[in-house]
PDB file of C-alpha atoms in Angstrom:
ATOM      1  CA  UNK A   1     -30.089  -8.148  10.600  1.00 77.00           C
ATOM      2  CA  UNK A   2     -29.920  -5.391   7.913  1.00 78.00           C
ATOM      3  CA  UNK A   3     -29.017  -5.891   4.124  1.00 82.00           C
ATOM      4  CA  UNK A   4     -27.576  -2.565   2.643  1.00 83.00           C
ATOM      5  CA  UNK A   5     -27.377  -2.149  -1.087  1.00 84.00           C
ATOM      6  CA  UNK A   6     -25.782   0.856  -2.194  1.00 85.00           C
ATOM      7  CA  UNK A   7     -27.551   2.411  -5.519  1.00 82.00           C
ATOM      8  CA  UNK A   8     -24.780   4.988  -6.088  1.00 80.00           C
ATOM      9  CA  UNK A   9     -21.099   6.039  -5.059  1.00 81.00           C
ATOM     10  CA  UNK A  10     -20.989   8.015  -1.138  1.00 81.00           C
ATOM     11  CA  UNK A  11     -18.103   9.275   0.998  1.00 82.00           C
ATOM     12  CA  UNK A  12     -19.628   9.377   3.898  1.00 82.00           C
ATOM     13  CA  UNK A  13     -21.316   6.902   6.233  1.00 81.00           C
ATOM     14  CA  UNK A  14     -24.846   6.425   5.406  1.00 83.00           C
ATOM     15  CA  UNK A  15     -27.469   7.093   8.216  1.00 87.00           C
ATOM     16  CA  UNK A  16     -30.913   5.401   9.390  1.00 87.00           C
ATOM     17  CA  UNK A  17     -33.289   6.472  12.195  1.00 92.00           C
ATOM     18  CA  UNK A  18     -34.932   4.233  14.227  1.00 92.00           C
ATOM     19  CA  UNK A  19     -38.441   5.351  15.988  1.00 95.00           C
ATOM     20  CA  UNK A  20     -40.510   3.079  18.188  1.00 94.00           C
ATOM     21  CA  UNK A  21     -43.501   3.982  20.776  1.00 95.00           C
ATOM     22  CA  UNK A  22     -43.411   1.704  23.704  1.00 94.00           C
ATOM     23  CA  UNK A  23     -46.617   0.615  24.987  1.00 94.00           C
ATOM     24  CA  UNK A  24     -46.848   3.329  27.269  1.00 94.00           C
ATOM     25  CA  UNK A  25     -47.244   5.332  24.321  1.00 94.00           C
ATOM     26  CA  UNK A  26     -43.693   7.328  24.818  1.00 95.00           C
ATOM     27  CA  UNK A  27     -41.911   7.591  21.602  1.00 96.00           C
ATOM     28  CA  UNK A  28     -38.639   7.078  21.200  1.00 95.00           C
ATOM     29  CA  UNK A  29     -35.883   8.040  18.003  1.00 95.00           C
ATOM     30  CA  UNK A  30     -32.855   7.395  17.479  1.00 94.00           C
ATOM     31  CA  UNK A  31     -30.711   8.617  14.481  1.00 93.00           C
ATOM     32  CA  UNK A  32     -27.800   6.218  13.544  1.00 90.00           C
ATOM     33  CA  UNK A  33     -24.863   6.064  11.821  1.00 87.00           C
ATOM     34  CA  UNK A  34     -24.292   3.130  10.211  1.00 84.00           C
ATOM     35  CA  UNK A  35     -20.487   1.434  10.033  1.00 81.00           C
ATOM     36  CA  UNK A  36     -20.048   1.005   6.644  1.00 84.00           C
ATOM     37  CA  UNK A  37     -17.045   2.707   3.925  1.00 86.00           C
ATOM     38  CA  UNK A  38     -17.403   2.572   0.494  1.00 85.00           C
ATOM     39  CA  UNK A  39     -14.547  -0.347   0.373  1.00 88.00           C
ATOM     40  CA  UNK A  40     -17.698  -2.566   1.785  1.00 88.00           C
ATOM     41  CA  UNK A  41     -19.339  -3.189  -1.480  1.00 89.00           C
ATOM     42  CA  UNK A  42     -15.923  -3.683  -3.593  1.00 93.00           C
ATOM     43  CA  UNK A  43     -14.987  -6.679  -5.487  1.00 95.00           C
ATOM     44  CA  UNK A  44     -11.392  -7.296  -5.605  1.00 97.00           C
ATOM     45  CA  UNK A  45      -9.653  -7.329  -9.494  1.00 96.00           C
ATOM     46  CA  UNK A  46      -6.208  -8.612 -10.385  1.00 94.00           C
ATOM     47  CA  UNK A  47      -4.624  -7.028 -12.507  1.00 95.00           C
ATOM     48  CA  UNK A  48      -1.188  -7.597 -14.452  1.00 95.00           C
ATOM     49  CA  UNK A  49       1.077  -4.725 -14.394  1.00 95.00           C
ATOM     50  CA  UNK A  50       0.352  -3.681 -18.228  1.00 95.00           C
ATOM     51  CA  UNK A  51      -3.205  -3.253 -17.874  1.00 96.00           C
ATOM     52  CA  UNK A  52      -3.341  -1.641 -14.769  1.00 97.00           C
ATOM     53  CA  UNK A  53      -0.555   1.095 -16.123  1.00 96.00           C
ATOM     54  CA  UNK A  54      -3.318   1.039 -19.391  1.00 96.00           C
ATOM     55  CA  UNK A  55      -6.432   1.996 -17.027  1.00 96.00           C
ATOM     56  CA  UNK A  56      -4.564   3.852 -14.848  1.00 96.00           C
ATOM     57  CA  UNK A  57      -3.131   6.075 -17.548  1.00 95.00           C
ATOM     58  CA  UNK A  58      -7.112   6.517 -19.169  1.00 94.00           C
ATOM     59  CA  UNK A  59      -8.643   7.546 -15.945  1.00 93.00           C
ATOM     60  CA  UNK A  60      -6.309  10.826 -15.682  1.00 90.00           C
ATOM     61  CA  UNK A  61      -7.864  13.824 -14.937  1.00 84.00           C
ATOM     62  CA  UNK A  62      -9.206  15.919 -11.910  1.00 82.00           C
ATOM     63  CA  UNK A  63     -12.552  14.408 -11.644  1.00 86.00           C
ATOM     64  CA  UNK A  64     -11.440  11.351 -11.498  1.00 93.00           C
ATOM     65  CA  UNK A  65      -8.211  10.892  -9.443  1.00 94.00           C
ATOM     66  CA  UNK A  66      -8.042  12.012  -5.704  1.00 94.00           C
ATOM     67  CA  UNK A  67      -5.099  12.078  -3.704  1.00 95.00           C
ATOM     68  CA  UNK A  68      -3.068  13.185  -0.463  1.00 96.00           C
ATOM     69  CA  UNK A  69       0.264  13.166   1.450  1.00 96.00           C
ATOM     70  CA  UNK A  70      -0.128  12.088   4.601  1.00 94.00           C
ATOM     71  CA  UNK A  71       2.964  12.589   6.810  1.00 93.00           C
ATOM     72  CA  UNK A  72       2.880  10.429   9.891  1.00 89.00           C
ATOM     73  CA  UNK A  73       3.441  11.292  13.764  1.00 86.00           C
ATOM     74  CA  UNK A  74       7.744  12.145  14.466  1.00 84.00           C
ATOM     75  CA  UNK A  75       6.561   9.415  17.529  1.00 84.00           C
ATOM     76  CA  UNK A  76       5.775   6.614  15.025  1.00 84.00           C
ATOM     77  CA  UNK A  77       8.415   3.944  14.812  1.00 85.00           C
ATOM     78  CA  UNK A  78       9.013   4.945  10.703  1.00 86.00           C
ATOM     79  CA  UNK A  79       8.277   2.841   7.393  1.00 91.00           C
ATOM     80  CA  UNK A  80       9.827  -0.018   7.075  1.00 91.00           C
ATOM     81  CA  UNK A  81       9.217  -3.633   5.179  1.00 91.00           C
ATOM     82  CA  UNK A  82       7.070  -4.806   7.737  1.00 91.00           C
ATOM     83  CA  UNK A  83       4.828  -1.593   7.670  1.00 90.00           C
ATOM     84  CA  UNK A  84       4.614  -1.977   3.993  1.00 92.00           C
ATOM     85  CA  UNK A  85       3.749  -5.664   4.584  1.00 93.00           C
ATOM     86  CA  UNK A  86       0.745  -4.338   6.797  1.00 92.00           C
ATOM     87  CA  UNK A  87      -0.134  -1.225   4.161  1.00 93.00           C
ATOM     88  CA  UNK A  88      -0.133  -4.353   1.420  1.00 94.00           C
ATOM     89  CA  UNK A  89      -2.800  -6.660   3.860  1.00 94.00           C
ATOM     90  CA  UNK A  90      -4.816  -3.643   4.502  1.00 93.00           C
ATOM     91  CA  UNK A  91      -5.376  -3.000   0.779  1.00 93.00           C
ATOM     92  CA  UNK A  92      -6.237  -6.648  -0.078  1.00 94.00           C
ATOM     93  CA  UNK A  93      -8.611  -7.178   3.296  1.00 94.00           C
ATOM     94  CA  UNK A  94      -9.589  -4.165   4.857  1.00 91.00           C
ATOM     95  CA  UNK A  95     -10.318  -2.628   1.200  1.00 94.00           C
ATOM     96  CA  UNK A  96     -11.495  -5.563  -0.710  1.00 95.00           C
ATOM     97  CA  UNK A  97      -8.893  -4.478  -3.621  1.00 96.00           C
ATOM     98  CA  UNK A  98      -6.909  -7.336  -5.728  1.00 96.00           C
ATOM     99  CA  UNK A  99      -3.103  -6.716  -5.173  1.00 95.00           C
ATOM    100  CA  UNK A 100      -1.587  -5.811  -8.341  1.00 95.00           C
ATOM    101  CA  UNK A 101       2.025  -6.886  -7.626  1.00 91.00           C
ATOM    102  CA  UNK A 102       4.874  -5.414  -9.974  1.00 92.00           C
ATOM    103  CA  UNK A 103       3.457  -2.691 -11.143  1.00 93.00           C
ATOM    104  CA  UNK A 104       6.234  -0.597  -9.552  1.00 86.00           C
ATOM    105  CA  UNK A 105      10.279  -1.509  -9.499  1.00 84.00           C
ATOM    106  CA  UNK A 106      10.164  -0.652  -5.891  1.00 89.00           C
ATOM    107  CA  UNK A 107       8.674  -2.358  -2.351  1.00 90.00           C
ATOM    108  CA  UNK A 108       7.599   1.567  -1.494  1.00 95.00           C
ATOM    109  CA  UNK A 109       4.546   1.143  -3.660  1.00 95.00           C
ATOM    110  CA  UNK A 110       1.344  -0.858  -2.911  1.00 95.00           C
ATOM    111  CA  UNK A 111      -1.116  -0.728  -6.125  1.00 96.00           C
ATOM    112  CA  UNK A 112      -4.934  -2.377  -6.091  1.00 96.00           C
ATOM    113  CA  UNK A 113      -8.079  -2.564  -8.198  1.00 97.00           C
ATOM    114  CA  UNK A 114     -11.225  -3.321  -7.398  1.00 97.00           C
ATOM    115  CA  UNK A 115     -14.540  -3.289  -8.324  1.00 95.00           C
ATOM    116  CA  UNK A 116     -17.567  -0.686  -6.575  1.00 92.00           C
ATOM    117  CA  UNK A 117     -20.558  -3.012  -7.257  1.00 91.00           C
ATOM    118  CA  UNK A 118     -24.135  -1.219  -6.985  1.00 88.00           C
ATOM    119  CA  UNK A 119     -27.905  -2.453  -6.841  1.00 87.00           C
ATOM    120  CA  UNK A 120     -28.683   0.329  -9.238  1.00 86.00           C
ATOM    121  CA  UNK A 121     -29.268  -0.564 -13.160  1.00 86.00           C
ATOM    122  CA  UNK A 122     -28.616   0.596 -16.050  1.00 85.00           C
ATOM    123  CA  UNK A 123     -30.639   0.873 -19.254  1.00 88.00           C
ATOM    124  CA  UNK A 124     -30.172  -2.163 -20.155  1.00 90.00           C
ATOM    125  CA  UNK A 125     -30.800  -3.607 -16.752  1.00 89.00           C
ATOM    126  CA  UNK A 126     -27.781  -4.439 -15.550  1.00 88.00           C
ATOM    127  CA  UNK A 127     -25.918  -3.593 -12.401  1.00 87.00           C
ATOM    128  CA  UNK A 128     -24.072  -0.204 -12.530  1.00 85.00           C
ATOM    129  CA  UNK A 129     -20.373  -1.048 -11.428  1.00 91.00           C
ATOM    130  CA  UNK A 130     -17.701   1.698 -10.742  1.00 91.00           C
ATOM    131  CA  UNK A 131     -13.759   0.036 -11.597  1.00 93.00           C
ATOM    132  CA  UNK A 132     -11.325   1.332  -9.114  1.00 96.00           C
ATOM    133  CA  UNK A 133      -7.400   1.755  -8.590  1.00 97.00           C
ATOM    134  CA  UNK A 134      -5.589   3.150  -5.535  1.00 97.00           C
ATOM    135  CA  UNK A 135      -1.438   3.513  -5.244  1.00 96.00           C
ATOM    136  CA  UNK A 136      -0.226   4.234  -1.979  1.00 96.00           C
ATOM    137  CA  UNK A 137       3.679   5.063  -2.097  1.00 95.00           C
ATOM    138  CA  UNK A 138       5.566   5.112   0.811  1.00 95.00           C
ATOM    139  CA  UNK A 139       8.679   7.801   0.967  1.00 94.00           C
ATOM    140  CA  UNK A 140      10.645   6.145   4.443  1.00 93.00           C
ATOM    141  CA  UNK A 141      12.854   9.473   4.354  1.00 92.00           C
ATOM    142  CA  UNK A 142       9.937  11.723   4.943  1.00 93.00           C
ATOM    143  CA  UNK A 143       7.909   9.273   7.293  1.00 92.00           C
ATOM    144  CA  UNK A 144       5.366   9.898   4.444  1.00 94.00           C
ATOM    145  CA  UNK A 145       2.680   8.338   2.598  1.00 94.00           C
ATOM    146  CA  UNK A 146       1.135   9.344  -1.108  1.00 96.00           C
ATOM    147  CA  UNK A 147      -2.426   7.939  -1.223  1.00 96.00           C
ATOM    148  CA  UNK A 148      -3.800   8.557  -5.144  1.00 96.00           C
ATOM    149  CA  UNK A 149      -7.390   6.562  -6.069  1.00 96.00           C
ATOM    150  CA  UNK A 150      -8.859   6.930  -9.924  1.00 96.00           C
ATOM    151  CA  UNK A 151     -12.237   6.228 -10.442  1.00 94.00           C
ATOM    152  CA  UNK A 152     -14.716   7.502 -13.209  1.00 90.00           C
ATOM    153  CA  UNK A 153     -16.828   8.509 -10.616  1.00 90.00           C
ATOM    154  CA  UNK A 154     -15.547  11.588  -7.683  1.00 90.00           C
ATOM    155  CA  UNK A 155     -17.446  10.141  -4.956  1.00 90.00           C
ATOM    156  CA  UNK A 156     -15.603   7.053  -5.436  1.00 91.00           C
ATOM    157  CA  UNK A 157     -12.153   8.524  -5.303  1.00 93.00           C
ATOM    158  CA  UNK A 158     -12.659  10.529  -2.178  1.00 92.00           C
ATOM    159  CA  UNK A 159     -14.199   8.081  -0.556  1.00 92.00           C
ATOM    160  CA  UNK A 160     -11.207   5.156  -1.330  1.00 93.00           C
ATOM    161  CA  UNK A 161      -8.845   8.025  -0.687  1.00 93.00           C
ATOM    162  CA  UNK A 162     -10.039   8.365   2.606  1.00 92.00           C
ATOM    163  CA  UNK A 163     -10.614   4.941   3.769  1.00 92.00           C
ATOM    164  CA  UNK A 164      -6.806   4.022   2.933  1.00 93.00           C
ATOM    165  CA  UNK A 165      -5.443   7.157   4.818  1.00 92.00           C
ATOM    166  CA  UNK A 166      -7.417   6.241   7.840  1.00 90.00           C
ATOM    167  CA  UNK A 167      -6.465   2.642   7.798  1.00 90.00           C
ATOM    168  CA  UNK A 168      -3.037   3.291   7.038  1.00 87.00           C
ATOM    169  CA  UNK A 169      -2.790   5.467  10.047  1.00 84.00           C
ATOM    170  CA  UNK A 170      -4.118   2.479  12.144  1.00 82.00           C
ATOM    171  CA  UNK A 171      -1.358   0.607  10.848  1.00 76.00           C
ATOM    172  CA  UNK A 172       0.850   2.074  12.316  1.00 70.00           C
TER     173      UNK A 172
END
């Protein structure tokens, strides 16, 4: 069994390396990768529709939102309800983000917040804690998908950005 706590915001899988001698005396090491995403260590946050449009609207600004079209395969069967349905469950379970339902007049849009929770500590001693919102917005026309995370931290955007777009591609 390992415990991971993460002391600060990554985008990309953290690593360990394992070395051992047998009793032989060869040695042995191995470098792993280990399977964790950012969206591990996030605390799901419900939000109503006002104040997610509030923190949405005061985390603007390039180094804090992160976002890209992804356009999927002419061979995929297109975006429909149920695919939205599925984009919806993977936000609330695969990314650990609280559904924030009506945020949006339209079923094309799935929004979420969440919480990054850290070991790390502030001045005052308590945890260091990174809020977190992601829109994904489906356009069915161009078999397309607009993923857009805000964060205060850049680390954290990228890395929600790119979790979604991989699991929404899985989705499919």
């Amino acid at each position: 069994l390992i415990l991971v706590e993460v002391t600060a915001p990554f985008d990309d899988a953290p690593s360990m390396r394992i070395t051992f001698e047998t009793e032989d005396g060869d040695r042995h090491e191995y470098p792993l990768r280990l399977p964790l995403v950012a969206t591990c260590f996030m605390e799901p946050v419900n939000l109503d529709p006002g104040a997610f449009m509030q923190r949405w609207k005061s985390l603007e600004g390039p180094d804090r939102e992160c976002q890209e079209v992804m356009k999927l395969p002419p061979t995929s069967s297109g975006i429909d309800e149920g695919y939205m349905e599925r984009v919806a469950n993977i936000i609330v379970d695969g990314l650990k983000f609280g559904r924030c339902k009506g945020v949006d007049p339209t079923n094309w849009t799935v929004s979420g917040a969440a919480t990054f929770r850290t070991g790390a500590k502030d001045a005052n001693g308590n945890n260091i804690n990174v809020g977190c919102l992601v829109r994904v917005e489906a356009n069915p026309k161009a078999n397309a998908f607009r993923v857009t995370t805000r964060t205060l931290h850049p680390l954290c955007s990228k890395a929600v950005k790119n979790v979604a777009l991989v699991s929404i591609k899985l989705a499919m």
